[in-house]
Coordinates of N, CA and C in Angstrom, one line a residue:
X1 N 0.8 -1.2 0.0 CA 0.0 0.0 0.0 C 0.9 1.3 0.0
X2 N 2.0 0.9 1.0 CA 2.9 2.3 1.2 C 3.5 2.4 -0.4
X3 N 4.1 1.4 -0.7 CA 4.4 2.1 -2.4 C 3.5 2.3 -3.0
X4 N 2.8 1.8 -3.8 CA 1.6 2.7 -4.2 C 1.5 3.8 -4.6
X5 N 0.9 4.3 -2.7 CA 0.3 5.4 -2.9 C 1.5 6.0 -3.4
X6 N 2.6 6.1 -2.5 CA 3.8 6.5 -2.7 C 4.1 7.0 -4.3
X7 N 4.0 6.0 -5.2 CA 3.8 6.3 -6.6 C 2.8 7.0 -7.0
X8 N 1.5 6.4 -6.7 CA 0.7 7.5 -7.3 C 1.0 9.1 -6.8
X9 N 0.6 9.1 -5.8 CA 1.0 10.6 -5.8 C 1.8 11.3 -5.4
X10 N 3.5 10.9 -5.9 CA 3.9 11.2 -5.8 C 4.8 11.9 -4.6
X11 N 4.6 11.5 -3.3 CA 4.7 12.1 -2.1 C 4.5 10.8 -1.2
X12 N 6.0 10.3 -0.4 CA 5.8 9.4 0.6 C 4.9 9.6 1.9
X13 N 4.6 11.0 1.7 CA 4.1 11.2 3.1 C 2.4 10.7 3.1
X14 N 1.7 10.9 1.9 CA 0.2 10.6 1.5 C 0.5 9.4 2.2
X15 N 1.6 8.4 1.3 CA 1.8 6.7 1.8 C 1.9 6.4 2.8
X16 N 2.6 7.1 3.6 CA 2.6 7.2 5.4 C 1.7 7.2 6.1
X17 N 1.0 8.4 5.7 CA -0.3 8.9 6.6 C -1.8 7.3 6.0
X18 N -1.6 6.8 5.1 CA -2.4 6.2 5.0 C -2.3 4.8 5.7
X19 N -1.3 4.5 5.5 CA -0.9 3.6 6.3 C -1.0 3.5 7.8
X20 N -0.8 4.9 8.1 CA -0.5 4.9 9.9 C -2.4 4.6 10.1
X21 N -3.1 5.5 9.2 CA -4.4 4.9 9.5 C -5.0 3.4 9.2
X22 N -4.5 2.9 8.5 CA -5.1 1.4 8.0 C -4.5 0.7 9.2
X23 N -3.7 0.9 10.1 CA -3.0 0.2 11.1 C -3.8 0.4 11.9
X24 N -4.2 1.7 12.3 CA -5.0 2.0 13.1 C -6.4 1.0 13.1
X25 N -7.0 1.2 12.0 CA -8.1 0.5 11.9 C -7.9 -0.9 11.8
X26 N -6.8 -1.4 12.0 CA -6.6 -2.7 11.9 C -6.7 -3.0 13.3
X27 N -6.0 -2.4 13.9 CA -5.6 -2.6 15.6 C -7.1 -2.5 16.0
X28 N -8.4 -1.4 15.9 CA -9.5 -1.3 16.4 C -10.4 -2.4 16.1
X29 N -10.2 -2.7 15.3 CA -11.1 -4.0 14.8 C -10.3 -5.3 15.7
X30 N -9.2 -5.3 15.4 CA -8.9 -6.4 16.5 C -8.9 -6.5 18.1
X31 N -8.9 -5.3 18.4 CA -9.7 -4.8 19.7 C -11.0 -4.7 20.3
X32 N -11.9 -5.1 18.6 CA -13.4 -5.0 19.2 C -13.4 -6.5 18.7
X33 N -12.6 -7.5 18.2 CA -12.6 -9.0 17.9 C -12.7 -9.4 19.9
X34 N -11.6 -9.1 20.2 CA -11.0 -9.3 21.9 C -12.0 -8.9 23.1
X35 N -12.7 -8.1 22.5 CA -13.6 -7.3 23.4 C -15.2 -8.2 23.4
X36 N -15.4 -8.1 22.4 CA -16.8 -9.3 21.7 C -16.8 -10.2 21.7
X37 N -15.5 -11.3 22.1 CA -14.9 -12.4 22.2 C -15.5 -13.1 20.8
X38 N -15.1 -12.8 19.9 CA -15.0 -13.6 18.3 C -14.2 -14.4 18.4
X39 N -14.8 -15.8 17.7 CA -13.2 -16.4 17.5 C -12.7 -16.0 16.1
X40 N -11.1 -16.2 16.2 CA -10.4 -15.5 14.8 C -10.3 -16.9 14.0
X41 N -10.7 -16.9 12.7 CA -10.4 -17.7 11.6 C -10.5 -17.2 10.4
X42 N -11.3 -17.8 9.6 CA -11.1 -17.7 8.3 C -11.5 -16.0 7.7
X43 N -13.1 -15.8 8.5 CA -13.7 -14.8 8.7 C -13.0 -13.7 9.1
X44 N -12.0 -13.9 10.5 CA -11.0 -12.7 10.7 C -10.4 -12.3 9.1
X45 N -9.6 -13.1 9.0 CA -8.8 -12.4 7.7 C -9.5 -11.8 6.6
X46 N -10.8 -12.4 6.3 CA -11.6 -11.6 5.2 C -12.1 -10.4 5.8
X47 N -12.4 -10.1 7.2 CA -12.6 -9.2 7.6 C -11.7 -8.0 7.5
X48 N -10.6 -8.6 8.1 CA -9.7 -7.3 8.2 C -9.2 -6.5 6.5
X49 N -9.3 -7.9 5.8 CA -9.0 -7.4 4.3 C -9.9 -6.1 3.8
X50 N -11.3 -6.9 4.4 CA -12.6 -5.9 3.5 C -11.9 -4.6 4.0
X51 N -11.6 -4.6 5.5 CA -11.7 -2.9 5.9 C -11.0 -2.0 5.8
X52 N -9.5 -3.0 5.4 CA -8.2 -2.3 4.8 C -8.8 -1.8 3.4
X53 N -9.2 -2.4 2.3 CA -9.6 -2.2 1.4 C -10.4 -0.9 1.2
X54 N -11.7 -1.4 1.9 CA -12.5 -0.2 2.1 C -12.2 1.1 2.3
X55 N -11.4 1.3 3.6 CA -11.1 2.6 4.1 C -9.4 3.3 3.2
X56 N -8.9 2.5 2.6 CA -7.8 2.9 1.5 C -8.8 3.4 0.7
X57 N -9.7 3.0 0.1 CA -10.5 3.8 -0.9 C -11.0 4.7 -0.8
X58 N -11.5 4.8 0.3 CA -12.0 6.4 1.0 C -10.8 7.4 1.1
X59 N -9.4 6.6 1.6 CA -8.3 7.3 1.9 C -8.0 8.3 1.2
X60 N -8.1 7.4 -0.3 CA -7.5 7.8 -1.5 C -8.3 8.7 -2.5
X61 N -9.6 8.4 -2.2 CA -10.4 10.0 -2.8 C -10.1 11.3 -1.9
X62 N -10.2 11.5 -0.9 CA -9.5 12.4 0.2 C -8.6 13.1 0.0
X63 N -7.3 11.9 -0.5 CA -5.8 12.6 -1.1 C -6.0 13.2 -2.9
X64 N -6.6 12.1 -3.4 CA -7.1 12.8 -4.4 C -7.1 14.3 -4.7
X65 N -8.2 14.1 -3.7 CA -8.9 16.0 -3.8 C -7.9 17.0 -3.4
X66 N -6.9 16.5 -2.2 CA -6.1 17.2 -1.4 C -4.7 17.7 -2.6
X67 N -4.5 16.6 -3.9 CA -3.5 16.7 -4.6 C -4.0 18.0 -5.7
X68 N -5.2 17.5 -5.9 CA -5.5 18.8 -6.9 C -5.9 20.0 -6.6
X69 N -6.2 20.4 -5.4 CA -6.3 21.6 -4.9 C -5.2 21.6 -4.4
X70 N -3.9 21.5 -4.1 CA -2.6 21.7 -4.0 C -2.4 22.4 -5.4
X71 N -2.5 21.5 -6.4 CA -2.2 22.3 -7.7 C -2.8 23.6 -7.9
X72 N -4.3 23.7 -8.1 CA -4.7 24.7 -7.6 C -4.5 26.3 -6.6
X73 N -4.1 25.7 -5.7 CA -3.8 26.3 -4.3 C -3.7 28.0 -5.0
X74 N -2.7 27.8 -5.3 CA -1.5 29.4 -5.6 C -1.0 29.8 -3.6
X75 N -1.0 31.3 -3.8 CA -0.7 31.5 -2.5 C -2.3 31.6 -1.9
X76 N -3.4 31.5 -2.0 CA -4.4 32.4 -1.2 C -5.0 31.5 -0.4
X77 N -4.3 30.7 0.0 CA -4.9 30.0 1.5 C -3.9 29.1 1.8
X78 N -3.7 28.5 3.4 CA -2.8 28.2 3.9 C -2.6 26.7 3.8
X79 N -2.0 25.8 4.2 CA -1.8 24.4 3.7 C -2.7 23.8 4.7
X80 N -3.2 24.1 6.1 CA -4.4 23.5 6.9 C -5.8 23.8 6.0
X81 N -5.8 25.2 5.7 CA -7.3 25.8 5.4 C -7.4 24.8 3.8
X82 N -6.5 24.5 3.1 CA -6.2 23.8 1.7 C -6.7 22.6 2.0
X83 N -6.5 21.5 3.2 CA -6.8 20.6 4.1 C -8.1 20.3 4.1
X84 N -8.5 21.3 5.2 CA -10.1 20.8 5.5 C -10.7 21.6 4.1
X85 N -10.6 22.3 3.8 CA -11.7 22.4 2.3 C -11.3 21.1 1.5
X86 N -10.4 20.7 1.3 CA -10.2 19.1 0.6 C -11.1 18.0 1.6
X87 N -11.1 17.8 2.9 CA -12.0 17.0 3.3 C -13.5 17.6 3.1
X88 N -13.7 18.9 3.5 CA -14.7 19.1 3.4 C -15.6 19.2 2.1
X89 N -14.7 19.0 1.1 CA -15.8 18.4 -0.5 C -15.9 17.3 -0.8
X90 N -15.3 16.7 0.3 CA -15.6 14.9 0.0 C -15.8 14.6 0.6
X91 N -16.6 15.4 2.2 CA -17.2 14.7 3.2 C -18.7 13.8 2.9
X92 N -19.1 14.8 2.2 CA -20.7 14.2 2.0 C -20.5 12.5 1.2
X93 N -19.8 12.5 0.5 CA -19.2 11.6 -0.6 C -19.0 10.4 0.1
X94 N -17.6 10.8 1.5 CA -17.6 9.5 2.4 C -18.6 9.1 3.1
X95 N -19.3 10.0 3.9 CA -20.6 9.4 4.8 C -21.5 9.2 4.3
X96 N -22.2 9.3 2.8 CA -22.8 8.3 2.4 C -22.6 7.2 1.7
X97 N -21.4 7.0 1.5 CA -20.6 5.9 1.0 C -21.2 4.7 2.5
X98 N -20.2 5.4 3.3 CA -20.0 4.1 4.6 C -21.7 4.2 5.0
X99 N -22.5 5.3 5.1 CA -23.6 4.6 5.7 C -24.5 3.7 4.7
X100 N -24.4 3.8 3.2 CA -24.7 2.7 2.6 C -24.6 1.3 2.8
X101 N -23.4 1.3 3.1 CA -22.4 -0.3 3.1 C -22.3 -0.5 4.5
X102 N -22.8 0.7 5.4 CA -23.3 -0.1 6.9 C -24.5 -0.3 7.0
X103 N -25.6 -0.2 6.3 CA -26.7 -0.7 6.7 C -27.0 -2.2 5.6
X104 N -26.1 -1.8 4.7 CA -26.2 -3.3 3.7 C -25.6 -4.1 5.0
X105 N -24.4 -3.9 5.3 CA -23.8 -5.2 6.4 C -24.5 -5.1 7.4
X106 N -25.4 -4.1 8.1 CA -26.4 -4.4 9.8 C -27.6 -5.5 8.9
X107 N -28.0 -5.0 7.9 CA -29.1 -6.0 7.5 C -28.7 -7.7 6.9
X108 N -27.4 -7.7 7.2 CA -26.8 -9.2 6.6 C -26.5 -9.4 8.0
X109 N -26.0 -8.4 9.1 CA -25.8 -9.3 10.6 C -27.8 -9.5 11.2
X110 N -28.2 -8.7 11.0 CA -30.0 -8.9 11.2 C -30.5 -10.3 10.7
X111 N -30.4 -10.1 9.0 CA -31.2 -11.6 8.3 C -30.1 -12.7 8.2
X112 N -28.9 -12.5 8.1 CA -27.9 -13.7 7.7 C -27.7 -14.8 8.8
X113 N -27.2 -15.4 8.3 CA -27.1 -17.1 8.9 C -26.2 -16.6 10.2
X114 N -25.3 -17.7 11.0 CA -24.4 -17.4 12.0 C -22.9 -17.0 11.3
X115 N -23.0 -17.7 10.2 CA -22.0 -17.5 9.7 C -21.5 -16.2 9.4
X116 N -22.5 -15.6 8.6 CA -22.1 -14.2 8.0 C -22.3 -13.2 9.0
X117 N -22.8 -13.7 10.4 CA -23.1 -12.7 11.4 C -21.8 -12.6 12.0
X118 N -21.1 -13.6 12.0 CA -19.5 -13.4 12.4 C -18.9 -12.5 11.4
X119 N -18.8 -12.2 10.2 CA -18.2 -11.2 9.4 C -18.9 -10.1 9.7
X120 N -20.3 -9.9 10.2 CA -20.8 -8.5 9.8 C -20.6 -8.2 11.0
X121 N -20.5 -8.5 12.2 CA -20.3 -7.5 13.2 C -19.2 -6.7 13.4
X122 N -18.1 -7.4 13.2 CA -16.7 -6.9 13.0 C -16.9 -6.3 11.6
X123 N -17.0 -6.2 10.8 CA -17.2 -5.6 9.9 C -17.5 -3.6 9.8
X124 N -18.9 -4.1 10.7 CA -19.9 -2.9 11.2 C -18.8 -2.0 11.8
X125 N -18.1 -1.9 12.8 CA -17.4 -2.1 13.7 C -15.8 -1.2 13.0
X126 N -15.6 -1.5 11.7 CA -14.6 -1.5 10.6 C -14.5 -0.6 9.7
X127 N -16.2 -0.7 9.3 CA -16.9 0.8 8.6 C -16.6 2.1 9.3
X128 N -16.9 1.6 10.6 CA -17.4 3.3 11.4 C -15.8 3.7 11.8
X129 N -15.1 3.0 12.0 CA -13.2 3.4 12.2 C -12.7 3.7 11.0
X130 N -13.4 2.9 10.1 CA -12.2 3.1 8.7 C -12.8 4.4 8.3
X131 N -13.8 5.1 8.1 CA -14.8 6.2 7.9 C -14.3 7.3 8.9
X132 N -13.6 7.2 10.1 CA -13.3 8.0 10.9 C -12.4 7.7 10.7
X133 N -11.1 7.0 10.0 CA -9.8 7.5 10.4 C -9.4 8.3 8.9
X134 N -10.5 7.8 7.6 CA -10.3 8.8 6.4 C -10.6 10.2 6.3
X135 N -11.9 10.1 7.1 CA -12.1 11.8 7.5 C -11.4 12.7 8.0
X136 N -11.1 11.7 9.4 CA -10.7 12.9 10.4 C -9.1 12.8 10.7
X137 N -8.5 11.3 10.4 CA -7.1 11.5 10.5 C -6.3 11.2 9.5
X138 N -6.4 10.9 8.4 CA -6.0 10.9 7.2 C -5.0 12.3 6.9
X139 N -5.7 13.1 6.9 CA -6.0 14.6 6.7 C -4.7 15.3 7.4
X140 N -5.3 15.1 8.5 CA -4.0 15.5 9.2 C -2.7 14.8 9.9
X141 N -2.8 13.8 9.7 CA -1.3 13.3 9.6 C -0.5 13.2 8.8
X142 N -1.3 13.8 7.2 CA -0.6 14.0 6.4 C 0.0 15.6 6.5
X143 N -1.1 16.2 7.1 CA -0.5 17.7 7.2 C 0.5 17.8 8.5
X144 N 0.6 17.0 9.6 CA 1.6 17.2 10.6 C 3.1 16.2 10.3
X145 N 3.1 15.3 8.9 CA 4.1 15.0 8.4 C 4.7 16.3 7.4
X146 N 3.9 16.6 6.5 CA 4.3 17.7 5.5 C 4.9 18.9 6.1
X147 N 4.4 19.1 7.5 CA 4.7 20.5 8.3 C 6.1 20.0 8.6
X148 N 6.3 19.1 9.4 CA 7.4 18.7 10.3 C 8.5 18.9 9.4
X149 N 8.4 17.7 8.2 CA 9.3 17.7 7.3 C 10.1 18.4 6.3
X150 N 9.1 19.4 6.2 CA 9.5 20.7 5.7 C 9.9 21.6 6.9
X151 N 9.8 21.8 7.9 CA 10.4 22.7 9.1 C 11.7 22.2 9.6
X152 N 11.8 20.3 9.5 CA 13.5 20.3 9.3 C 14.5 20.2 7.9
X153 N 13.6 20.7 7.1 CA 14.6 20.9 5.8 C 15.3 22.5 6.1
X154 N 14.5 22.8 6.6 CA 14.8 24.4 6.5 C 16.0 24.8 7.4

C-alpha cells in the first residue's frame, strides 16, 4: 500500500499517513474482535481485508482532492485551510458511502445465517473506524508530516 500510494501521488508522506491509519483500523477492529470475544479464523482475515480495502479507498479519494487543490492552491490560502476544504468536498461523498455499506452489512448481521453474522459484526465495527480514520485522520497526519518535514529541511 505504502508504495503505491507512494507512486501515485507522488509524495511518501500521503503513503505514510495512510498507512499509519489502515494500522490504526486494523488494531480497532482487532480490539473489538477481543472485546466481543470472536473467534479469529477464516472470517477474521476476510474481515480485516474488507476494511483495509475499504477505508484505503476512501483514503484515496481524500488525497485525491487534497492533490488537486494543491495544484490549484497558488498563494491564497494556507496548507491547513487547503486541508479541511479538501476534506470538506468529499465529506458528504464518504458518509454516504459508509452509511450505505453499513446498513447493507447491519441488514446481513440482522437476516444472515451465524455465519455471515461473524463477518458483519466486525465488519460494522470497521466501517465506522475506517470512515473515521479517512475523515478525520488521514488529513492531518498527512498535514503534521508535510509541516514537520518541511520545518527540518529548513
Amino acid at each position: 500500500m505504502l508504495l503505491y500510494i507512494w507512486f501515485r501521488f507522488k509524495d511518501i508522506r500521503f503513503g505514510a499517513s495512510s498507512v499509519i491509519a489502515l494500522v490504526h483500523d486494523v488494531l480497532v477492529v482487532l480490539a473489538f474482535y477481543a472485546v466481543v470475544r470472536i473467534s479469529v479464523g477464516n472470517t477474521f482475515i476476510a474481515c480485516m481485508l474488507t476494511i483495509v480495502g475499504y477505508s484505503i479507498n476512501a483514503t484515496i479519494v481524500i488525497f485525491d482532492r487534497v492533490r488537486e487543490n494543491l495544484r490549484t492552491m497558488g498563494g491564497r490560502e494556507t496548507l491547513d485551510e487547503m486541508v479541511n476544504k479538501s476534506i470538506s468536498q468529499t465529506l458528504s461523498r464518504s458518509i454516504f458511502t459508509s452509511l450505505t455499506t453499513f446498513f447493507m452489512v447491519a441488514s446481513l448481521e440482522v437476516f444472515g445465517v451465524s455465519s455471515i453474522r461473524e463477518f458483519a459484526l466486525p465488519l460494522m465495527a470497521g466501517i465506522i473506524c475506517g470512515t473515521y480514520s479517512s475523515i478525520c485522520l488521514t488529513g492531518a497526519i498527512w498535514y503534521v508530516l508535510r509541516t514537520k518535514i518541511v520545518k527540518k529541511a529548513k
